XYZ file of C-alpha atoms in Angstrom:
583
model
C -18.007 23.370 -11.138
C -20.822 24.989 -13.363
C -20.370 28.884 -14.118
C -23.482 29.735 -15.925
C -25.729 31.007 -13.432
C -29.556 30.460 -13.104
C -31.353 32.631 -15.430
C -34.720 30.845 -14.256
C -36.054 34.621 -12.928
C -39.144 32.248 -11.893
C -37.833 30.050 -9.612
C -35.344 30.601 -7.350
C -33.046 27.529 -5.517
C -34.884 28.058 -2.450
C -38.384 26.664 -4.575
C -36.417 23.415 -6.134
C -36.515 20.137 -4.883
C -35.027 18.335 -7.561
C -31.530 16.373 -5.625
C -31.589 13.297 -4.947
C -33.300 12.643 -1.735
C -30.837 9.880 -0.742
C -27.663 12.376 -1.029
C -26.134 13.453 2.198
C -25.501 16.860 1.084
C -29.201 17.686 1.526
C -28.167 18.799 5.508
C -25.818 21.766 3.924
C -28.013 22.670 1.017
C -31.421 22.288 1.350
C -33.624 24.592 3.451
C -34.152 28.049 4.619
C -31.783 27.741 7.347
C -28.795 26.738 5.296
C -28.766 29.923 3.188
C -25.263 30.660 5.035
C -23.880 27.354 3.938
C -25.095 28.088 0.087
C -23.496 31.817 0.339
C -20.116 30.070 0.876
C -20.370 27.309 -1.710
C -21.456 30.918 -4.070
C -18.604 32.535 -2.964
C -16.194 29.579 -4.704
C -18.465 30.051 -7.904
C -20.774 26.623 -7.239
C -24.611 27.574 -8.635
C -27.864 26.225 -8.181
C -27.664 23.488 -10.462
C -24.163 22.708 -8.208
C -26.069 22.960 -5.186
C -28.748 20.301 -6.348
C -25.786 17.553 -7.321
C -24.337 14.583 -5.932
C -21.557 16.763 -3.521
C -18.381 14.398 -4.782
C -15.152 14.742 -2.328
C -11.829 14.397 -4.328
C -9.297 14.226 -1.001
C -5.552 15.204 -3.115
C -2.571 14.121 -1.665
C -0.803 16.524 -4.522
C 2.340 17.475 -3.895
C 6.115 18.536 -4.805
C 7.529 16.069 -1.732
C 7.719 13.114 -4.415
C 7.663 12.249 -8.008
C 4.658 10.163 -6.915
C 2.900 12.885 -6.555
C 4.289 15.986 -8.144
C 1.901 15.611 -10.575
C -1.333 14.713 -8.942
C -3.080 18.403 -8.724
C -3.252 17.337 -12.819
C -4.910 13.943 -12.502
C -7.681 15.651 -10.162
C -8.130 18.156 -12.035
C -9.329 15.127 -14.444
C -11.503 13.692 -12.274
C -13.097 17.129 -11.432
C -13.819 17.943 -14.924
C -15.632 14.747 -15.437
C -17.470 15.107 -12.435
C -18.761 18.497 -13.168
C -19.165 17.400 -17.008
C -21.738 14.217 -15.899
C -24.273 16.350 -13.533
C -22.247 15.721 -10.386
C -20.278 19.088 -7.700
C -16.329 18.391 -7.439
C -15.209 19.442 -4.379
C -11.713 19.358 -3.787
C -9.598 18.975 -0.920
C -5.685 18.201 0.421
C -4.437 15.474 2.132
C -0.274 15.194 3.882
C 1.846 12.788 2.179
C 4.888 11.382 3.275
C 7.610 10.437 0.571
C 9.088 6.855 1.963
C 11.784 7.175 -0.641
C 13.291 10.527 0.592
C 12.171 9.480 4.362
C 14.134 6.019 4.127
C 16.926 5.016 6.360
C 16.403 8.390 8.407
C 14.136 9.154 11.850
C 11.799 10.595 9.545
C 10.305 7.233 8.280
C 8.919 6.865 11.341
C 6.037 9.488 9.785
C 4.860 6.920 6.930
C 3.140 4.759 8.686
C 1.668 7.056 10.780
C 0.349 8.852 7.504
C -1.415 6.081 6.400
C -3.577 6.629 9.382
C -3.570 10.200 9.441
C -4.892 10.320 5.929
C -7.523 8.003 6.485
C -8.498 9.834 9.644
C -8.638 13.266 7.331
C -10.929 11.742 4.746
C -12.881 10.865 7.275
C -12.943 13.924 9.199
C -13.769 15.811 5.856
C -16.246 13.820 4.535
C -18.607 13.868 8.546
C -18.135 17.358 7.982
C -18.919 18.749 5.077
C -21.695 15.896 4.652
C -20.078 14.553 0.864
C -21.968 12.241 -0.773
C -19.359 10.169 -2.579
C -15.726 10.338 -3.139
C -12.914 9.776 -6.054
C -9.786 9.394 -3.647
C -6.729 9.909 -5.404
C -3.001 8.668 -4.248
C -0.092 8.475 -5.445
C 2.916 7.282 -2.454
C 2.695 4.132 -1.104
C 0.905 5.233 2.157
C -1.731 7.381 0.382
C -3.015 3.895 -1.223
C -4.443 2.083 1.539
C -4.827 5.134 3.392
C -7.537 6.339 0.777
C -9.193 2.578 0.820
C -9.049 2.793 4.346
C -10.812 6.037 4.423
C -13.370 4.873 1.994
C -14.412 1.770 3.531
C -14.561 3.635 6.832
C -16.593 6.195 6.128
C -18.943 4.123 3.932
C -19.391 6.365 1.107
C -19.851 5.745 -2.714
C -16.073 5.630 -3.527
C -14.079 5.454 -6.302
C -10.389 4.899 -6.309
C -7.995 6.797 -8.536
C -4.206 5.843 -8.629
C -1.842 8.447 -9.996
C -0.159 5.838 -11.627
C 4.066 4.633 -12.171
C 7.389 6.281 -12.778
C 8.582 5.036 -16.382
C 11.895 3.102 -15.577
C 15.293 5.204 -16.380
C 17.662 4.159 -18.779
C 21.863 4.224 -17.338
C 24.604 2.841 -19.685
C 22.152 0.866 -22.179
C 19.642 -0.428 -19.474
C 16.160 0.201 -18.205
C 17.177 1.192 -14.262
C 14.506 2.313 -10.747
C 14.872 2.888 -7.666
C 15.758 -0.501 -6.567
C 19.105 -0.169 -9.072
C 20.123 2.895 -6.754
C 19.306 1.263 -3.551
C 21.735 -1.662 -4.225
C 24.398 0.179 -5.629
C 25.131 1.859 -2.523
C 26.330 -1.082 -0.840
C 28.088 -1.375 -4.275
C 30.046 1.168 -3.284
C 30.519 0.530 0.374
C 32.610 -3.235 -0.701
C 34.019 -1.240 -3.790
C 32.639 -2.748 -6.468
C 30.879 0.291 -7.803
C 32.801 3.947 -7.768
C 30.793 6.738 -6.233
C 31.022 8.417 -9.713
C 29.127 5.318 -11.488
C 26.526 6.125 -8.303
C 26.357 10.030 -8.944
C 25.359 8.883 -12.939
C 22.955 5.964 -11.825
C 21.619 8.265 -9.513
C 21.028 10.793 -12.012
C 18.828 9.419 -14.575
C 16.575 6.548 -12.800
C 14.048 8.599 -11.734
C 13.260 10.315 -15.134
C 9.817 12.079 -14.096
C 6.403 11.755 -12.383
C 5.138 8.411 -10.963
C 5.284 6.022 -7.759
C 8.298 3.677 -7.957
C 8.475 1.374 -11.285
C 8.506 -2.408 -9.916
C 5.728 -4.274 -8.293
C 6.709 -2.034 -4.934
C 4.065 -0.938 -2.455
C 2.605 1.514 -4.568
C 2.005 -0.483 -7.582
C 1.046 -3.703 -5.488
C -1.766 -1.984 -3.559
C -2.383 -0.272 -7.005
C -3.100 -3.685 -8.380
C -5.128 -5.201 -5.386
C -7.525 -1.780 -5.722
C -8.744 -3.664 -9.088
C -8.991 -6.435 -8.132
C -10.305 -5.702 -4.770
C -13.237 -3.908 -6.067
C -12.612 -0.372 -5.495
C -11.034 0.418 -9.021
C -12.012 -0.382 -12.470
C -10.249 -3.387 -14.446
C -7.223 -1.427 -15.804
C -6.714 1.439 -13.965
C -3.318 0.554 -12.302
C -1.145 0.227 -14.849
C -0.770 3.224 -17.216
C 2.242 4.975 -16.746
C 1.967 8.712 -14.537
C 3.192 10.526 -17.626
C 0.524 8.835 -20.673
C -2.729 10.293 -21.632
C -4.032 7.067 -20.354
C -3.295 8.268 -16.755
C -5.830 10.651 -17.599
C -8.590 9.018 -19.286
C -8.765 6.391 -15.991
C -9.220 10.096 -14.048
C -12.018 11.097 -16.151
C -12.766 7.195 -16.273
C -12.966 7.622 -12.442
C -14.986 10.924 -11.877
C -17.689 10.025 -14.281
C -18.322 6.751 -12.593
C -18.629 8.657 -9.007
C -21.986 9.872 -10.066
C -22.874 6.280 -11.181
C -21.931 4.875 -7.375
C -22.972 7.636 -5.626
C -27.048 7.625 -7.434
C -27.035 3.848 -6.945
C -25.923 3.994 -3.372
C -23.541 1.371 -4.267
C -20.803 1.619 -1.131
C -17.530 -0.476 -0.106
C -19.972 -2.650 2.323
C -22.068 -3.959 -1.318
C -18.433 -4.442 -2.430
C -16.110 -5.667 -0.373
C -16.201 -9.737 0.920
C -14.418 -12.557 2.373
C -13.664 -13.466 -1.290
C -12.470 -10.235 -2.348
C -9.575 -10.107 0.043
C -8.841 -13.828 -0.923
C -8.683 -12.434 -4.428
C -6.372 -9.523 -3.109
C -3.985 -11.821 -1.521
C -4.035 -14.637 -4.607
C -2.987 -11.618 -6.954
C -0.275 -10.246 -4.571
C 1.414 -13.741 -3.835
C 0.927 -14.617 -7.581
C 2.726 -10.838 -8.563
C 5.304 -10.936 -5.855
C 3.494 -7.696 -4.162
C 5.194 -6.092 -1.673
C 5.252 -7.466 2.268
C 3.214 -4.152 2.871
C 0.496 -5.371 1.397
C 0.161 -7.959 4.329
C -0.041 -4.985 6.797
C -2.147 -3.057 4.797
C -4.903 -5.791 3.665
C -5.299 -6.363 7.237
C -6.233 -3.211 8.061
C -8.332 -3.197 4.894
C -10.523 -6.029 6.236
C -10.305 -4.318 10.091
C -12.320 -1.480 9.081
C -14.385 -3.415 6.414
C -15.447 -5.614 9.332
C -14.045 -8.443 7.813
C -12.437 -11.512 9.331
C -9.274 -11.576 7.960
C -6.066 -13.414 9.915
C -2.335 -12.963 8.806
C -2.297 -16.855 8.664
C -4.669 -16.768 5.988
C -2.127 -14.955 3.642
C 0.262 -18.113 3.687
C -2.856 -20.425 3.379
C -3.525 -18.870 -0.345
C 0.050 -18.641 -0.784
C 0.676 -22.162 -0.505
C -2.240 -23.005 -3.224
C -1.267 -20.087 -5.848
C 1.697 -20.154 -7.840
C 3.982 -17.148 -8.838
C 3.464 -16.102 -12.331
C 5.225 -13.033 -12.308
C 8.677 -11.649 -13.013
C 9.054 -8.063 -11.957
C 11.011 -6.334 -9.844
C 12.081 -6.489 -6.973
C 12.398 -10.559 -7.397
C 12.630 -10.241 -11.361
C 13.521 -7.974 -14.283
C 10.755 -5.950 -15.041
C 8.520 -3.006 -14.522
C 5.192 -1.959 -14.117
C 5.291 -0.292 -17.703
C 6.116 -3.684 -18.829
C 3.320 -5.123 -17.516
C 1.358 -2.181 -18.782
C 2.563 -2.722 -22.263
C 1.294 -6.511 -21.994
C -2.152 -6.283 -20.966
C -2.242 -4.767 -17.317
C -3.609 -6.724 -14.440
C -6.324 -8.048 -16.354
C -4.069 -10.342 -18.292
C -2.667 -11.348 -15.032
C -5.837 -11.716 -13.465
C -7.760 -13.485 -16.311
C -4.338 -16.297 -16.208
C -5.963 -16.725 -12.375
C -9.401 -16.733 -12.939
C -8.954 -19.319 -16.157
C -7.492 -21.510 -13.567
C -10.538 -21.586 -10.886
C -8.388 -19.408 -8.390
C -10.296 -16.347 -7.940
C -13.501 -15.283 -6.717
C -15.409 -14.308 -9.877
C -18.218 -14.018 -8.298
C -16.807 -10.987 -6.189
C -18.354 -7.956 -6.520
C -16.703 -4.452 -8.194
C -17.339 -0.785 -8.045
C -18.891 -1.194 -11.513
C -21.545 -2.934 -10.435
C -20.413 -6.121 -12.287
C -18.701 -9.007 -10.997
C -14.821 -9.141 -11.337
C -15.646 -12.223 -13.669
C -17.717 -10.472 -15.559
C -15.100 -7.362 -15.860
C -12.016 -9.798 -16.864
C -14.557 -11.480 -19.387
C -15.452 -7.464 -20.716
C -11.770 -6.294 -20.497
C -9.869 -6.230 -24.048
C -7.012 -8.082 -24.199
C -6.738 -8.615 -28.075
C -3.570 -6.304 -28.141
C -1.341 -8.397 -26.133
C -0.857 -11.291 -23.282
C -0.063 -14.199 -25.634
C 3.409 -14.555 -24.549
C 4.501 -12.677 -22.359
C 8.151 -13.966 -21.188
C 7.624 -12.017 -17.840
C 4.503 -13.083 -16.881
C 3.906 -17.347 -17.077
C 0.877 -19.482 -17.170
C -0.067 -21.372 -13.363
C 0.508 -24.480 -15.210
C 4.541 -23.521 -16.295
C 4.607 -20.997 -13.128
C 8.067 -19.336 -12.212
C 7.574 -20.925 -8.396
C 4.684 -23.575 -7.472
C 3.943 -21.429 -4.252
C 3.150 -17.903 -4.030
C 5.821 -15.134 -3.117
C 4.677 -14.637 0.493
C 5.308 -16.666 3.570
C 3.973 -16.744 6.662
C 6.593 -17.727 9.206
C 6.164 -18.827 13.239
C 8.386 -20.116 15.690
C 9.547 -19.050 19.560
C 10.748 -15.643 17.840
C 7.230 -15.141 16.069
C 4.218 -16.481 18.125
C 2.050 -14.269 16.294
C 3.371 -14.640 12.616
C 6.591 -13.079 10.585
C 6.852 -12.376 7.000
C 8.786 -13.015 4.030
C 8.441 -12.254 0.552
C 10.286 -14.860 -2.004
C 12.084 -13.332 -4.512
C 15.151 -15.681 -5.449
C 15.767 -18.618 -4.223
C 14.657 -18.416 -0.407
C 11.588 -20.788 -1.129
C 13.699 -23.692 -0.186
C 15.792 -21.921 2.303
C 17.053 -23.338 5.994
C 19.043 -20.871 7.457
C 21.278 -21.299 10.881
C 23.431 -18.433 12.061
C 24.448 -16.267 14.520
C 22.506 -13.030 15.707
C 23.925 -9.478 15.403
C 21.894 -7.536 17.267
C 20.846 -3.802 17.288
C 18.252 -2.163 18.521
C 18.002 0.433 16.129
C 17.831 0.784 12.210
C 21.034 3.638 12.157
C 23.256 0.845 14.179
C 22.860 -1.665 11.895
C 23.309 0.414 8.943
C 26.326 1.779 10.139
C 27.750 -2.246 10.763
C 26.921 -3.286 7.462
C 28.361 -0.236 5.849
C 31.366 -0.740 7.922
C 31.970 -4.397 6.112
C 31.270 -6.514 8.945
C 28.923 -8.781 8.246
C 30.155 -11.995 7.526
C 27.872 -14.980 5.258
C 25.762 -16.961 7.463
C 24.773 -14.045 10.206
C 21.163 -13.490 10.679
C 20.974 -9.228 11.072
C 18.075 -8.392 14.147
C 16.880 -5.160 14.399
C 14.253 -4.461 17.098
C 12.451 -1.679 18.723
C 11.095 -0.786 15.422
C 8.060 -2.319 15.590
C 4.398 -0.170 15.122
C 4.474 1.128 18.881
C 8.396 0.686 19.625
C 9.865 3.149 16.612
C 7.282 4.590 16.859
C 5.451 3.598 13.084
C 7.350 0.737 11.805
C 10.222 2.015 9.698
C 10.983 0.675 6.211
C 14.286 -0.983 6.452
C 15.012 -0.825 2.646
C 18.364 1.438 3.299
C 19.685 -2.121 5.243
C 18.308 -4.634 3.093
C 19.704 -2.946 0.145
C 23.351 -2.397 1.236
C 23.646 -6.117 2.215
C 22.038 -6.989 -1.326
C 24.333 -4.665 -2.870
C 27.466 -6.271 -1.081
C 26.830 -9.361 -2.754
C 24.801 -11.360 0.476
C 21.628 -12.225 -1.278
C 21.489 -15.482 0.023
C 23.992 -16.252 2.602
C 22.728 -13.260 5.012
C 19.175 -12.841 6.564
C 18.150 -9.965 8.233
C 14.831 -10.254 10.600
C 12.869 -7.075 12.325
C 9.585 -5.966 14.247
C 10.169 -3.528 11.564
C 8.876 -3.810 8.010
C 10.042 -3.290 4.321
C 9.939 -1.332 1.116
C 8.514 -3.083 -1.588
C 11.757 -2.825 -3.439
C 13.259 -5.286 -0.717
C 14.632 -8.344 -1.603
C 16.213 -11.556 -0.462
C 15.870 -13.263 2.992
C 14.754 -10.680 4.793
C 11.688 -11.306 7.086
C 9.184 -8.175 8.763
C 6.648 -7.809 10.872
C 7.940 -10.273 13.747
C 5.050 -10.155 16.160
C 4.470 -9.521 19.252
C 7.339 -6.391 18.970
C 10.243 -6.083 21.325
C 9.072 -2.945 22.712
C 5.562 -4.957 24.220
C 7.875 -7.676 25.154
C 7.858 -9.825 22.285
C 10.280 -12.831 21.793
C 12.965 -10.930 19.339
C 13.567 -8.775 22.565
C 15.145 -11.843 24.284
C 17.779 -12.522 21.445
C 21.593 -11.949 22.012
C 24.547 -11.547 20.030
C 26.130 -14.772 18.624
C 22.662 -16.408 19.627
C 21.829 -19.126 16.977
C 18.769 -18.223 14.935
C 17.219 -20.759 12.317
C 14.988 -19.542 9.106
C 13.210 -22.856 7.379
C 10.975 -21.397 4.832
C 9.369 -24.557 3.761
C 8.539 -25.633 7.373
C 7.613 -21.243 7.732
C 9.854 -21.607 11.311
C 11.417 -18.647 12.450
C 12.874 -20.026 15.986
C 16.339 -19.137 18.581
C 18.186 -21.450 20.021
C 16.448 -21.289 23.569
C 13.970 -22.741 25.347
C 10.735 -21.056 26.906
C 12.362 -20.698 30.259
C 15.378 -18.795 29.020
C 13.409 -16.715 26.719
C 10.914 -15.793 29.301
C 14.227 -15.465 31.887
C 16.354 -12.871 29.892
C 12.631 -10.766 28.990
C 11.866 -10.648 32.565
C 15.408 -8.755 33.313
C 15.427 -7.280 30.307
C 15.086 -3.297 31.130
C 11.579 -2.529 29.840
C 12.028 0.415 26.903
C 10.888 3.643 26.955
C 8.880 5.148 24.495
C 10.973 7.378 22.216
C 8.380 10.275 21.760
C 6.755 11.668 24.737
C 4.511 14.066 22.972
C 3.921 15.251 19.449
C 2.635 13.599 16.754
C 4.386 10.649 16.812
C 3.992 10.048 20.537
C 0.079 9.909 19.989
C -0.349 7.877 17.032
C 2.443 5.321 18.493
C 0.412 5.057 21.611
C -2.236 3.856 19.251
C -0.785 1.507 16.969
C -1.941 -2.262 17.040
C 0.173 -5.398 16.538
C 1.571 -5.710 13.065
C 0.001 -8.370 12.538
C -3.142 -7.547 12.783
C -2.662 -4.681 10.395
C -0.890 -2.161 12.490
C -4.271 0.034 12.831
C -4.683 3.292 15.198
C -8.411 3.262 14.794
C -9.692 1.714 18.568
C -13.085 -0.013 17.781
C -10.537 -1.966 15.210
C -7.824 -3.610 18.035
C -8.180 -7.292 19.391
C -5.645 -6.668 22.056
């Protein structure tokens, strides 16, 4: 914010007329009635050249919950200098955030979900009230991501998104380690091929600072569709948290919030048919996270935008996977940083005719255009980690759409190994809750060949859809990769890998098919015919859900209980907002 005072002893704010006359902000500012309103924007030091500037939200999901965002309050700060610097008021304000890693395998998971929708609803609520003209949302935890691009396609507003950017990987006896190291290595420990001391000293230094999680997880997936979505400038996702870079895409960010917000260009000139093609081509192509299924759909919900979970496995089957990073490969999102960003990964796409170029971007150009402008001179030659389409790493993207008598409305799995020729048969070990199952494979049960099912998880039967990453991992880590699948109406971390399969729709708790399943029932996963099927027939299925005892919910009131009354199908995005639901 300015702090030089007018000095104009001639004219005093009440005679200007010099904002914008397109700028929202006019109802709070403008006008003998609203000298209230001005006395409390003077009392936080805004002046009179404030008060006649584009009014620019920056909603802050800052906080000491998560490396992701411990360092946040910094980047906004960016973003608020700039702001102020190019003619334009910062005004900034908090958001919740929920940390999924410190959440995972634990009830309180069942809140990250539900904050994508909460912090969507408190943009919202924010920007109705305070009448903002534009907004730089910042995020930094998986859920803040779509949650801001939720927010800002809702609400309509001249938006620009800022990502807080990646943790640098850790380094543990002579190797670059994350999160997903830790995750597997305590079912490591659990079969005895890792000592809990090796854990305490893994544990210890792969987190070394401030960032979202290093591979292509949630985060940094839904980092990379905001570029090429539209809603971020070409480049902005990959700098690491920690670099000055992080900081110059902040002030990059705030100074291009007074561009959108005096051209009145919004999400709706923006976002398209083909720009959520071009999201899912570069998420199947990078081996994004299975989150970015749920959250792309919601994307295109609020965006009014006809988007079907069928159509992911459409473009997956015509884009190969050029990518190697983790969690299906070896490296991180510094790595990629260090080669050219997601520009080099985008311009390998758009060289071979399979994005949109045409689409439009917050810059005002075309995404074309920006991957023609963006400098790649530095790097992207050869790059062992990231392959041309014509030598690609799989000839079908990472994501698959699966359907069968246990899926009528669609399942997911993401490829990372060598599922994409999988045909699984095996018998079901059932639980109806996350902790159970845990507590099995911990145990040493499982045996190769069993298909895991965990149910009542699903958007309205957890409530919110936990992450099952605390499962997935300790039956990686145990060495069943391949020979084990697990399947849920729950969903994943982006650091999941191997045959595990989400988002089985319609959940057990509204009496979907997976609710029917019993132990030692024979279940069959054929990724290239994308079947997910039991061994019964309609009649049985429908027999055993007719006497199946119909759930209760597992919050009555709270939080939890009211969002969870609220949540859509998963696959149609998993949205709370009403007008948005096709049930």
């Amino acid at each position: 914010m300015s702090n030089n005072q007018s000095t104009d002893e001639e004219q005093t704010y009440l005679d200007r007329d010099d904002k914008p006359e397109q700028l929202r902000s006019r109802e709070v500012t403008e006008g003998l009635d609203r000298a209230g309103h001005r006395a409390m924007f003077r009392a936080m030091g805004y002046d009179d050249d404030d008060l006649s500037s584009p009014m620019i939200g920056i909603p802050n999901p800052a906080a000491d919950i998560t490396p992701c965002n411990v360092h946040l309050d910094d980047v906004g700060a960016r973003a608020h200098a700039a702001i102020d610097e190019n003619g334009g008021m910062p005004i900034e304000f908090g958001t919740i955030t929920i940390s999924d890693a410190i959440s995972q395998g634990t009830e309180g998971m069942k809140t990250s979900l539900t904050s994508r929708e909460m912090i969507a609803d408190s943009v919202e609520l924010v920007s109705i009230g305070e009448y903002l003209d534009g907004l730089v949302t910042v995020a930094g935890c998986d859920k803040n991501l779509p949650g801001m691009m939720m927010a800002a396609i809702r609400t309509d507003l001249p938006s620009v998104f800022l990502y807080g950017g990646s943790i640098k990987p850790g380094e543990h006896e002579g190797r670059e380690v994350t999160t997903q190291h830790v995750a597997e290595a305590v079912g490591a420990v659990a079969v005895g091929d890792m000592t809990e001391e090796e854990l305490d000293s893994l544990e210890r230094t792969a987190c070394p600072g401030a960032g979202s999680c290093g591979g292509m997880f949630t985060a940094n997936t839904m980092a990379s569709i905001s570029e090429v979505i539209g809603l971020a400038p070409l480049g902005s996702a990959s700098p690491p948290a920690e670099d000055e870079e992080r900081y110059d895409v902040a002030a990059e960010a705030g100074e291009l919030a007074i561009e959108v917000v005096l051209e009145q260009r919004r999400p709706s000139d923006i976002l398209s048919r083909e720009s959520f093609e071009n999201a899912i081509t570069l998420q199947v192509a990078m081996g994004g996270s299975t989150n970015g299924v749920l959250h792309l759909l919601a994307m295109a919900a609020e965006a009014g935008i006809d988007l079907d979970i069928e159509d992911f496995d459409e473009i997956s089957r015509n884009t190969p996977k050029i990518a190697n990073l983790q969690p299906g490969g070896d490296h991180a999102m510094t790595h990629l940083h260090e080669a050219g960003g997601v520009p080099l990964v985008l311009k390998r796409l758009h060289e071979a005719g399979l994005l949109h170029g045409d689409a439009m971007t917050v810059t005002g150009r075309t995404l074309g255009e920006e991957i023609e402008r963006f400098d790649l001179s530095d790097g992207g030659a050869d790059v062992e980690f990231l392959r041309t389409v014509d030598d690609p790493i799989h000839e079908e993207g990472a994501i698959k759409i699966l359907t069968g008598n246990l899926a009528p409305d669609g399942a997911v799995l993401k490829v990372t190994g060598s599922q994409e020729h999988m045909h699984h048969e095996g018998p079901a070990r059932v639980f109806e809750r996350e902790e159970d199952a845990m507590a099995y494979v911990q145990d040493g049960n499982i045996e190769s060949g069993d298909v895991i099912v965990i149910r009542n998880e699903g958007p309205q039967g957890g409530p919110g859809m936990r992450e099952m990453l605390s499962v997935t991992a300790a039956v990686v880590g145990q060495g069943h990769e391949d020979d084990v699948a697990l399947l849920t109406d729950g969903r994943f971390s982006g650091v999941t890998r191997g045959p595990m399969i989400g988002h089985v729709a319609p959940e057990a708790f509204v009496g979907g098919p997976i609710g029917a399943i019993e132990e030692g029932d024979t279940v069959t996963v054929d990724v290239p015919d994308r079947t997910l099927d039991v061994d019964l027939d309609d009649d049985e299925i429908e027999r055993r859900l007719e006497e199946r005892e119909e759930p209760e919910p597992n919050y009555e009131s709270g939080v939890l209980a009211r969002y969870g009354a609220f949540f859509g199908s998963a696959a149609e995005g998993a949205v709370t907002n009403p007008g948005l639901q096709r049930r």
